[in-house]
Protein backbone atom coordinates (compact mmCIF):
# COMPACT_ATOMS: atom_id res chain seq x y z
CA MET A 1 -20.35 13.85 16.55
CA ALA A 2 -17.85 11.24 15.41
CA VAL A 3 -17.50 8.04 17.36
CA ALA A 4 -14.01 7.81 18.83
CA ASN A 5 -13.73 4.04 18.95
CA THR A 6 -14.23 1.32 16.40
CA VAL A 7 -17.51 -0.45 17.01
CA THR A 8 -18.37 -3.85 15.60
CA HIS A 9 -22.07 -4.54 15.28
CA GLU A 10 -23.12 -7.54 17.31
CA GLY A 11 -23.36 -10.63 15.12
CA SER A 12 -21.62 -8.86 12.26
CA ASN A 13 -18.20 -8.92 10.65
CA THR A 14 -18.58 -5.29 9.56
CA VAL A 15 -16.68 -2.60 11.45
CA THR A 16 -18.09 0.89 12.00
CA LEU A 17 -15.39 3.38 11.01
CA SER A 18 -14.99 7.02 12.03
CA ASP A 19 -12.75 9.95 11.14
CA SER A 20 -10.73 9.31 14.29
CA SER A 21 -10.31 5.55 13.77
CA PHE A 22 -9.79 5.52 9.99
CA ASP A 23 -5.98 5.65 9.83
CA GLU A 24 -5.58 2.89 12.41
CA ASP A 25 -8.41 0.63 11.18
CA VAL A 26 -7.89 1.07 7.44
CA LEU A 27 -4.52 2.50 6.48
CA ARG A 28 -2.53 0.44 9.01
CA SER A 29 -4.50 -2.79 8.54
CA ASP A 30 -2.49 -5.91 7.72
CA VAL A 31 -5.35 -7.22 5.54
CA PRO A 32 -7.14 -5.43 2.70
CA VAL A 33 -10.04 -3.21 3.82
CA LEU A 34 -13.23 -2.57 1.88
CA VAL A 35 -14.75 0.73 3.02
CA ASP A 36 -18.42 1.45 2.33
CA PHE A 37 -19.03 5.22 2.40
CA TRP A 38 -22.75 5.55 3.09
CA ALA A 39 -25.50 7.55 4.83
CA GLN A 40 -28.71 6.48 6.58
CA TRP A 41 -30.92 8.50 4.19
CA CYS A 42 -29.30 6.97 1.07
CA VAL A 43 -31.64 4.34 -0.44
CA PRO A 44 -28.99 2.69 -2.68
CA CYS A 45 -26.68 2.53 0.36
CA ARG A 46 -29.31 0.63 2.32
CA GLN A 47 -29.96 -1.62 -0.69
CA ILE A 48 -26.35 -2.83 -0.88
CA GLY A 49 -25.96 -3.06 2.91
CA PRO A 50 -26.92 -6.76 3.12
CA THR A 51 -24.52 -7.59 0.25
CA VAL A 52 -21.68 -5.76 2.00
CA GLU A 53 -22.50 -7.66 5.22
CA LEU A 54 -22.51 -10.97 3.33
CA LEU A 55 -19.12 -10.19 1.82
CA ALA A 56 -17.76 -9.37 5.28
CA THR A 57 -18.87 -12.78 6.50
CA GLU A 58 -17.63 -14.73 3.48
CA TYR A 59 -14.19 -13.04 3.50
CA ALA A 60 -13.74 -12.99 7.28
CA GLY A 61 -10.06 -13.31 8.18
CA LYS A 62 -8.92 -12.31 4.67
CA LEU A 63 -10.68 -8.94 4.34
CA LYS A 64 -11.83 -6.28 6.78
CA VAL A 65 -15.09 -4.59 5.81
CA GLY A 66 -15.93 -1.22 7.30
CA LYS A 67 -18.78 1.24 6.98
CA LEU A 68 -18.22 4.99 7.27
CA ASP A 69 -21.24 7.27 7.66
CA VAL A 70 -20.42 10.36 5.58
CA ASP A 71 -22.88 12.54 7.53
CA THR A 72 -20.99 12.10 10.79
CA ASN A 73 -17.50 11.58 9.33
CA GLY A 74 -17.23 14.18 6.59
CA SER A 75 -13.48 14.72 6.96
CA THR A 76 -12.61 11.24 5.72
CA ALA A 77 -15.17 11.45 2.89
CA MET A 78 -13.62 14.76 1.77
CA ARG A 79 -10.10 13.37 2.14
CA TYR A 80 -10.90 10.66 -0.41
CA ASN A 81 -12.99 12.93 -2.65
CA VAL A 82 -16.20 10.95 -2.11
CA ARG A 83 -18.81 12.86 -4.10
CA GLY A 84 -21.52 10.23 -4.49
CA ILE A 85 -22.70 7.44 -2.25
CA PRO A 86 -22.52 4.59 -1.93
CA THR A 87 -18.82 4.66 -2.72
CA LEU A 88 -16.78 1.54 -2.06
CA LEU A 89 -13.02 1.92 -1.76
CA LEU A 90 -10.69 -1.05 -1.37
CA PHE A 91 -7.49 -0.27 0.52
CA LYS A 92 -4.41 -2.49 0.54
CA ASP A 93 -1.21 -1.52 2.35
CA GLY A 94 -2.70 1.92 3.02
CA HIS A 95 -3.49 2.71 -0.63
CA ILE A 96 -6.68 2.63 -2.70
CA VAL A 97 -6.45 -0.29 -5.14
CA GLU A 98 -10.08 -0.45 -6.35
CA GLN A 99 -13.12 1.83 -6.36
CA ARG A 100 -16.81 1.50 -7.21
CA VAL A 101 -19.54 4.12 -7.01
CA GLY A 102 -23.20 3.19 -6.83
CA ALA A 103 -25.14 0.13 -5.78
CA VAL A 104 -23.25 -2.81 -7.24
CA GLY A 105 -24.06 -6.49 -6.96
CA LYS A 106 -22.23 -9.22 -5.10
CA SER A 107 -20.42 -10.52 -8.20
CA GLU A 108 -19.04 -7.02 -8.91
CA LEU A 109 -17.82 -6.73 -5.32
CA GLN A 110 -16.16 -10.13 -5.57
CA LYS A 111 -14.40 -9.09 -8.80
CA MET A 112 -13.20 -6.00 -6.96
CA VAL A 113 -11.91 -7.90 -3.91
CA ASP A 114 -10.69 -11.30 -5.18
CA PRO A 115 -7.41 -10.15 -6.81
CA HIS A 116 -6.34 -8.50 -3.53
CA VAL A 117 -7.08 -11.14 -0.88
């Protein structure tokens, strides 16, 4: 069951996204949004989780970072043709401007984000 509201984890700058909140939280955002498509069972997803959290903290105010669980929010994953996880999509002004698939390091994420913030 998809969560209807956006939930921010306590002590975190990462937003939990859902099918129902995606358009508002991502496509209509006035700052770029990095979306981490992941699943609880995905080992590489869990491996990059701390790096994604760190990025959310370091870019707070300039970048929104959201996590979307593909198991409970399959519509959005299908909408963006997410076939492998983790998939990281960077949205700016409602459009995908960068994409990475797989567990990437912090420097690769920074290279992805820096030109757009």
